Amino acid sequence: MDRESRRRSVAEAIHRIAAREGLEGVSVRVVAAEAGLSAGAVQREFPTKDDLLLFALETSVDEVAARFSRIRIGPDALTFAEGLRAVLTDLLPTDERRRAQARIWAAFYARAAVDPAFAKVLSDLDARARANLALALGYARDQGELAVDRDPAAVAELLLVVIDGLWFSCARLPEGDPPDHLHSAVDAAVALITTRTR
Amino acid sequence: MDRESRRRSVAEAIHRIAAREGLEGVSVRVVAAEAGLSAGAVQREFPTKDDLLLFALETSVDEVAARFSRIRIGPDALTFAEGLRAVLTDLLPTDERRRAQARIWAAFYARAAVDPAFAKVLSDLDARARANLALALGYARDQGELAVDRDPAAVAELLLVVIDGLWFSCARLPEGDPPDHLHSAVDAAVALITTRTR
DNA sequence: TATGTATCGATACGAACGTATCAGAAGGGT
DNA sequence: ACCCTTCTGATACGTTCGTATCGATACATA
């Protein structure tokens, strides 16, 4: 078994544990057991616990970034309104996997609140998202989908906040609850930001 | 020293620790030292760690609820737009205390993602906030401050999401950074939700 | 086939955790 | 004065943590 795939399976193990018990439940031994490896193997790959968690965070960031970048807005793709709805709806816990990812995300955010290394990784992702949003909003304005008196940069900031809020609303949703009210919130966000199609 | 004030000082100690190192840094011994008490005293008051954390959460919830309820919207108080801006701006980290509270909140949210007891306390707060928002939005609609084709319930859900998002955006803001972009987000939210005053 | 090297699983260790237990100080009621 | 209840601070215990270390094994190279 090559190194890279083992690192990946460790990251997946951490994600499963974090979704179940939070970052507090992540320890070298537990991760090793969950990944089906010996503790020594995990430890050799990730000398300290911070290495372990940061790698899991980066893996998670890559996954989320990939999810976002799958949705393309532009002339020969989705309209801005469609794309915006797709991005926001994609965050909602439609299945158990999504729900788990929201919980993982919440755990990492909490860690970022007290650990600058984690905060930096997240703010880098933020910067990328901000840039992508600026592009999409520029396109939207060109297409007349944005009310002209809205400041696109401010709307972008609001959207980043909404996205963060959706993550956490999902994270603390009880196990079986459907996210109906979050769908309402997404509807409202799309309706308020885009102009009506009359 | 009476019991109630000691419980309160314990809660404050937990908040200081959680703001500094997250919930992972909270242990019976550390809390006792931070509160200037013996470990036994803390342990007698809160038999288990869960008791400790849940009490700290409830204290935090009360503080936040008090902050919200200080802002009154109505005929002889603020307009809806003013009140909405006040509520959202109040979340922003204007001082170190606010910043600390955002970090504490992030920690509790992450815990709520994996612990139903915590999730319930937060969702109860949510229910109260939802009711208050419904009131305010009803008033706004009566005053013509809401576009008539907006569903007030959906807007309320969006606002709850925005509030959650603001918490976490604040929580992971680096130490000295000014929250300019969050002010932009608040401006955008207020502008989009309330009708223009022409 | 030998040998040097990298990787493996396992164990060891000190620290810190949550919790239980307990001896003594304090204080009010008889 | 005594005793009984309550409260206090401290210590004890078993577990688990992160990390260091180490002999055994696998493998590449000469």
PDB file of N, CA, C and O in Angstrom, chain B residues 44-81:
ATOM      1  N   ARG B  44     -17.941  19.659  43.471  1.00  0.00           N
ATOM      2  CA  ARG B  44     -19.150  19.495  44.255  1.00  0.00           C
ATOM      3  C   ARG B  44     -20.321  20.206  43.584  1.00  0.00           C
ATOM      4  O   ARG B  44     -21.433  19.715  43.562  1.00  0.00           O
ATOM      5  N   GLU B  45     -19.988  21.384  43.036  1.00  0.00           N
ATOM      6  CA  GLU B  45     -21.051  22.170  42.401  1.00  0.00           C
ATOM      7  C   GLU B  45     -21.481  21.533  41.082  1.00  0.00           C
ATOM      8  O   GLU B  45     -22.665  21.551  40.740  1.00  0.00           O
ATOM      9  N   PHE B  46     -20.523  20.986  40.349  1.00  0.00           N
ATOM     10  CA  PHE B  46     -20.804  20.367  39.053  1.00  0.00           C
ATOM     11  C   PHE B  46     -20.185  18.970  39.043  1.00  0.00           C
ATOM     12  O   PHE B  46     -19.001  18.820  38.727  1.00  0.00           O
ATOM     13  N   PRO B  47     -20.968  17.969  39.370  1.00  0.00           N
ATOM     14  CA  PRO B  47     -20.434  16.616  39.546  1.00  0.00           C
ATOM     15  C   PRO B  47     -19.672  16.095  38.329  1.00  0.00           C
ATOM     16  O   PRO B  47     -18.649  15.447  38.473  1.00  0.00           O
ATOM     17  N   THR B  48     -20.161  16.361  37.145  1.00  0.00           N
ATOM     18  CA  THR B  48     -19.483  15.860  35.952  1.00  0.00           C
ATOM     19  C   THR B  48     -19.088  17.009  35.040  1.00  0.00           C
ATOM     20  O   THR B  48     -19.557  18.138  35.204  1.00  0.00           O
ATOM     21  N   LYS B  49     -18.248  16.705  34.091  1.00  0.00           N
ATOM     22  CA  LYS B  49     -17.790  17.744  33.173  1.00  0.00           C
ATOM     23  C   LYS B  49     -18.944  18.262  32.316  1.00  0.00           C
ATOM     24  O   LYS B  49     -19.002  19.448  31.978  1.00  0.00           O
ATOM     25  N   ASP B  50     -19.861  17.368  31.982  1.00  0.00           N
ATOM     26  CA  ASP B  50     -21.014  17.796  31.195  1.00  0.00           C
ATOM     27  C   ASP B  50     -21.834  18.839  31.940  1.00  0.00           C
ATOM     28  O   ASP B  50     -22.311  19.801  31.345  1.00  0.00           O
ATOM     29  N   ASP B  51     -22.012  18.625  33.244  1.00  0.00           N
ATOM     30  CA  ASP B  51     -22.726  19.618  34.040  1.00  0.00           C
ATOM     31  C   ASP B  51     -22.043  20.969  33.928  1.00  0.00           C
ATOM     32  O   ASP B  51     -22.686  22.011  33.761  1.00  0.00           O
ATOM     33  N   LEU B  52     -20.728  20.908  34.003  1.00  0.00           N
ATOM     34  CA  LEU B  52     -19.914  22.118  33.920  1.00  0.00           C
ATOM     35  C   LEU B  52     -20.169  22.846  32.606  1.00  0.00           C
ATOM     36  O   LEU B  52     -20.510  24.037  32.582  1.00  0.00           O
ATOM     37  N   LEU B  53     -20.033  22.116  31.518  1.00  0.00           N
ATOM     38  CA  LEU B  53     -20.126  22.742  30.199  1.00  0.00           C
ATOM     39  C   LEU B  53     -21.550  23.188  29.890  1.00  0.00           C
ATOM     40  O   LEU B  53     -21.760  24.249  29.307  1.00  0.00           O
ATOM     41  N   LEU B  54     -22.519  22.377  30.304  1.00  0.00           N
ATOM     42  CA  LEU B  54     -23.894  22.749  30.013  1.00  0.00           C
ATOM     43  C   LEU B  54     -24.285  24.020  30.761  1.00  0.00           C
ATOM     44  O   LEU B  54     -24.992  24.874  30.228  1.00  0.00           O
ATOM     45  N   PHE B  55     -23.802  24.139  31.997  1.00  0.00           N
ATOM     46  CA  PHE B  55     -24.099  25.358  32.742  1.00  0.00           C
ATOM     47  C   PHE B  55     -23.459  26.564  32.060  1.00  0.00           C
ATOM     48  O   PHE B  55     -24.083  27.628  31.930  1.00  0.00           O
ATOM     49  N   ALA B  56     -22.230  26.391  31.603  1.00  0.00           N
ATOM     50  CA  ALA B  56     -21.555  27.488  30.903  1.00  0.00           C
ATOM     51  C   ALA B  56     -22.304  27.852  29.625  1.00  0.00           C
ATOM     52  O   ALA B  56     -22.446  29.035  29.292  1.00  0.00           O
ATOM     53  N   LEU B  57     -22.801  26.831  28.935  1.00  0.00           N
ATOM     54  CA  LEU B  57     -23.565  27.105  27.722  1.00  0.00           C
ATOM     55  C   LEU B  57     -24.824  27.884  28.041  1.00  0.00           C
ATOM     56  O   LEU B  57     -25.146  28.881  27.398  1.00  0.00           O
ATOM     57  N   GLU B  58     -25.540  27.429  29.072  1.00  0.00           N
ATOM     58  CA  GLU B  58     -26.787  28.115  29.407  1.00  0.00           C
ATOM     59  C   GLU B  58     -26.533  29.562  29.820  1.00  0.00           C
ATOM     60  O   GLU B  58     -27.287  30.464  29.462  1.00  0.00           O
ATOM     61  N   THR B  59     -25.466  29.770  30.562  1.00  0.00           N
ATOM     62  CA  THR B  59     -25.105  31.140  30.926  1.00  0.00           C
ATOM     63  C   THR B  59     -24.840  31.977  29.678  1.00  0.00           C
ATOM     64  O   THR B  59     -25.312  33.119  29.562  1.00  0.00           O
ATOM     65  N   SER B  60     -24.124  31.367  28.742  1.00  0.00           N
ATOM     66  CA  SER B  60     -23.797  32.073  27.506  1.00  0.00           C
ATOM     67  C   SER B  60     -25.059  32.376  26.707  1.00  0.00           C
ATOM     68  O   SER B  60     -25.210  33.473  26.151  1.00  0.00           O
ATOM     69  N   VAL B  61     -25.949  31.410  26.674  1.00  0.00           N
ATOM     70  CA  VAL B  61     -27.205  31.611  25.955  1.00  0.00           C
ATOM     71  C   VAL B  61     -27.986  32.764  26.571  1.00  0.00           C
ATOM     72  O   VAL B  61     -28.535  33.613  25.873  1.00  0.00           O
ATOM     73  N   ASP B  62     -28.019  32.801  27.899  1.00  0.00           N
ATOM     74  CA  ASP B  62     -28.733  33.885  28.562  1.00  0.00           C
ATOM     75  C   ASP B  62     -28.139  35.247  28.207  1.00  0.00           C
ATOM     76  O   ASP B  62     -28.866  36.205  27.932  1.00  0.00           O
ATOM     77  N   GLU B  63     -26.810  35.298  28.196  1.00  0.00           N
ATOM     78  CA  GLU B  63     -26.149  36.561  27.852  1.00  0.00           C
ATOM     79  C   GLU B  63     -26.519  37.007  26.442  1.00  0.00           C
ATOM     80  O   GLU B  63     -26.848  38.176  26.213  1.00  0.00           O
ATOM     81  N   VAL B  64     -26.453  36.057  25.519  1.00  0.00           N
ATOM     82  CA  VAL B  64     -26.742  36.397  24.128  1.00  0.00           C
ATOM     83  C   VAL B  64     -28.203  36.807  23.975  1.00  0.00           C
ATOM     84  O   VAL B  64     -28.520  37.788  23.303  1.00  0.00           O
ATOM     85  N   ALA B  65     -29.072  36.060  24.628  1.00  0.00           N
ATOM     86  CA  ALA B  65     -30.500  36.391  24.544  1.00  0.00           C
ATOM     87  C   ALA B  65     -30.740  37.783  25.100  1.00  0.00           C
ATOM     88  O   ALA B  65     -31.539  38.564  24.562  1.00  0.00           O
ATOM     89  N   ALA B  66     -30.038  38.116  26.180  1.00  0.00           N
ATOM     90  CA  ALA B  66     -30.200  39.447  26.777  1.00  0.00           C
ATOM     91  C   ALA B  66     -29.731  40.522  25.803  1.00  0.00           C
ATOM     92  O   ALA B  66     -30.365  41.576  25.669  1.00  0.00           O
ATOM     93  N   ARG B  67     -28.635  40.243  25.118  1.00  0.00           N
ATOM     94  CA  ARG B  67     -28.133  41.214  24.145  1.00  0.00           C
ATOM     95  C   ARG B  67     -29.162  41.464  23.066  1.00  0.00           C
ATOM     96  O   ARG B  67     -29.430  42.608  22.690  1.00  0.00           O
ATOM     97  N   PHE B  68     -29.746  40.366  22.577  1.00  0.00           N
ATOM     98  CA  PHE B  68     -30.745  40.527  21.525  1.00  0.00           C
ATOM     99  C   PHE B  68     -31.958  41.298  22.025  1.00  0.00           C
ATOM    100  O   PHE B  68     -32.482  42.164  21.349  1.00  0.00           O
ATOM    101  N   SER B  69     -32.395  40.947  23.230  1.00  0.00           N
ATOM    102  CA  SER B  69     -33.677  41.507  23.674  1.00  0.00           C
ATOM    103  C   SER B  69     -33.539  42.957  24.106  1.00  0.00           C
ATOM    104  O   SER B  69     -34.530  43.624  24.357  1.00  0.00           O
ATOM    105  N   ARG B  70     -32.299  43.444  24.196  1.00  0.00           N
ATOM    106  CA  ARG B  70     -32.133  44.857  24.529  1.00  0.00           C
ATOM    107  C   ARG B  70     -32.556  45.738  23.363  1.00  0.00           C
ATOM    108  O   ARG B  70     -32.875  46.915  23.550  1.00  0.00           O
ATOM    109  N   ILE B  71     -32.529  45.152  22.175  1.00  0.00           N
ATOM    110  CA  ILE B  71     -32.867  45.943  20.988  1.00  0.00           C
ATOM    111  C   ILE B  71     -34.348  45.799  20.695  1.00  0.00           C
ATOM    112  O   ILE B  71     -34.829  44.712  20.381  1.00  0.00           O
ATOM    113  N   ARG B  72     -35.051  46.863  20.813  1.00  0.00           N
ATOM    114  CA  ARG B  72     -36.508  46.814  20.678  1.00  0.00           C
ATOM    115  C   ARG B  72     -36.938  47.473  19.375  1.00  0.00           C
ATOM    116  O   ARG B  72     -36.513  48.576  19.048  1.00  0.00           O
ATOM    117  N   ILE B  73     -37.795  46.772  18.688  1.00  0.00           N
ATOM    118  CA  ILE B  73     -38.340  47.298  17.440  1.00  0.00           C
ATOM    119  C   ILE B  73     -39.829  47.536  17.654  1.00  0.00           C
ATOM    120  O   ILE B  73     -40.518  46.687  18.207  1.00  0.00           O
ATOM    121  N   GLY B  74     -40.307  48.683  17.253  1.00  0.00           N
ATOM    122  CA  GLY B  74     -41.729  48.920  17.427  1.00  0.00           C
ATOM    123  C   GLY B  74     -42.070  50.381  17.230  1.00  0.00           C
ATOM    124  O   GLY B  74     -41.203  51.191  16.905  1.00  0.00           O
ATOM    125  N   PRO B  75     -43.347  50.724  17.430  1.00  0.00           N
ATOM    126  CA  PRO B  75     -43.844  52.073  17.147  1.00  0.00           C
ATOM    127  C   PRO B  75     -43.050  53.165  17.863  1.00  0.00           C
ATOM    128  O   PRO B  75     -42.663  54.157  17.253  1.00  0.00           O
ATOM    129  N   ASP B  76     -42.797  52.946  19.165  1.00  0.00           N
ATOM    130  CA  ASP B  76     -42.094  53.999  19.890  1.00  0.00           C
ATOM    131  C   ASP B  76     -40.636  53.621  20.162  1.00  0.00           C
ATOM    132  O   ASP B  76     -40.060  53.974  21.177  1.00  0.00           O
ATOM    133  N   ALA B  77     -40.067  52.874  19.225  1.00  0.00           N
ATOM    134  CA  ALA B  77     -38.649  52.502  19.366  1.00  0.00           C
ATOM    135  C   ALA B  77     -37.998  52.577  17.986  1.00  0.00           C
ATOM    136  O   ALA B  77     -38.275  53.508  17.235  1.00  0.00           O
ATOM    137  N   LEU B  78     -37.184  51.600  17.649  1.00  0.00           N
ATOM    138  CA  LEU B  78     -36.477  51.637  16.375  1.00  0.00           C
ATOM    139  C   LEU B  78     -37.374  51.204  15.220  1.00  0.00           C
ATOM    140  O   LEU B  78     -38.298  50.413  15.404  1.00  0.00           O
ATOM    141  N   THR B  79     -37.078  51.714  14.023  1.00  0.00           N
ATOM    142  CA  THR B  79     -37.715  51.148  12.839  1.00  0.00           C
ATOM    143  C   THR B  79     -37.113  49.772  12.612  1.00  0.00           C
ATOM    144  O   THR B  79     -36.091  49.423  13.203  1.00  0.00           O
ATOM    145  N   PHE B  80     -37.755  49.012  11.724  1.00  0.00           N
ATOM    146  CA  PHE B  80     -37.254  47.665  11.488  1.00  0.00           C
ATOM    147  C   PHE B  80     -35.835  47.697  10.928  1.00  0.00           C
ATOM    148  O   PHE B  80     -34.961  46.950  11.385  1.00  0.00           O
ATOM    149  N   ALA B  81     -35.619  48.592   9.973  1.00  0.00           N
ATOM    150  CA  ALA B  81     -34.289  48.655   9.355  1.00  0.00           C
ATOM    151  C   ALA B  81     -33.241  49.010  10.398  1.00  0.00           C
ATOM    152  O   ALA B  81     -32.173  48.393  10.458  1.00  0.00           O
TER     153      ALA B  81
END
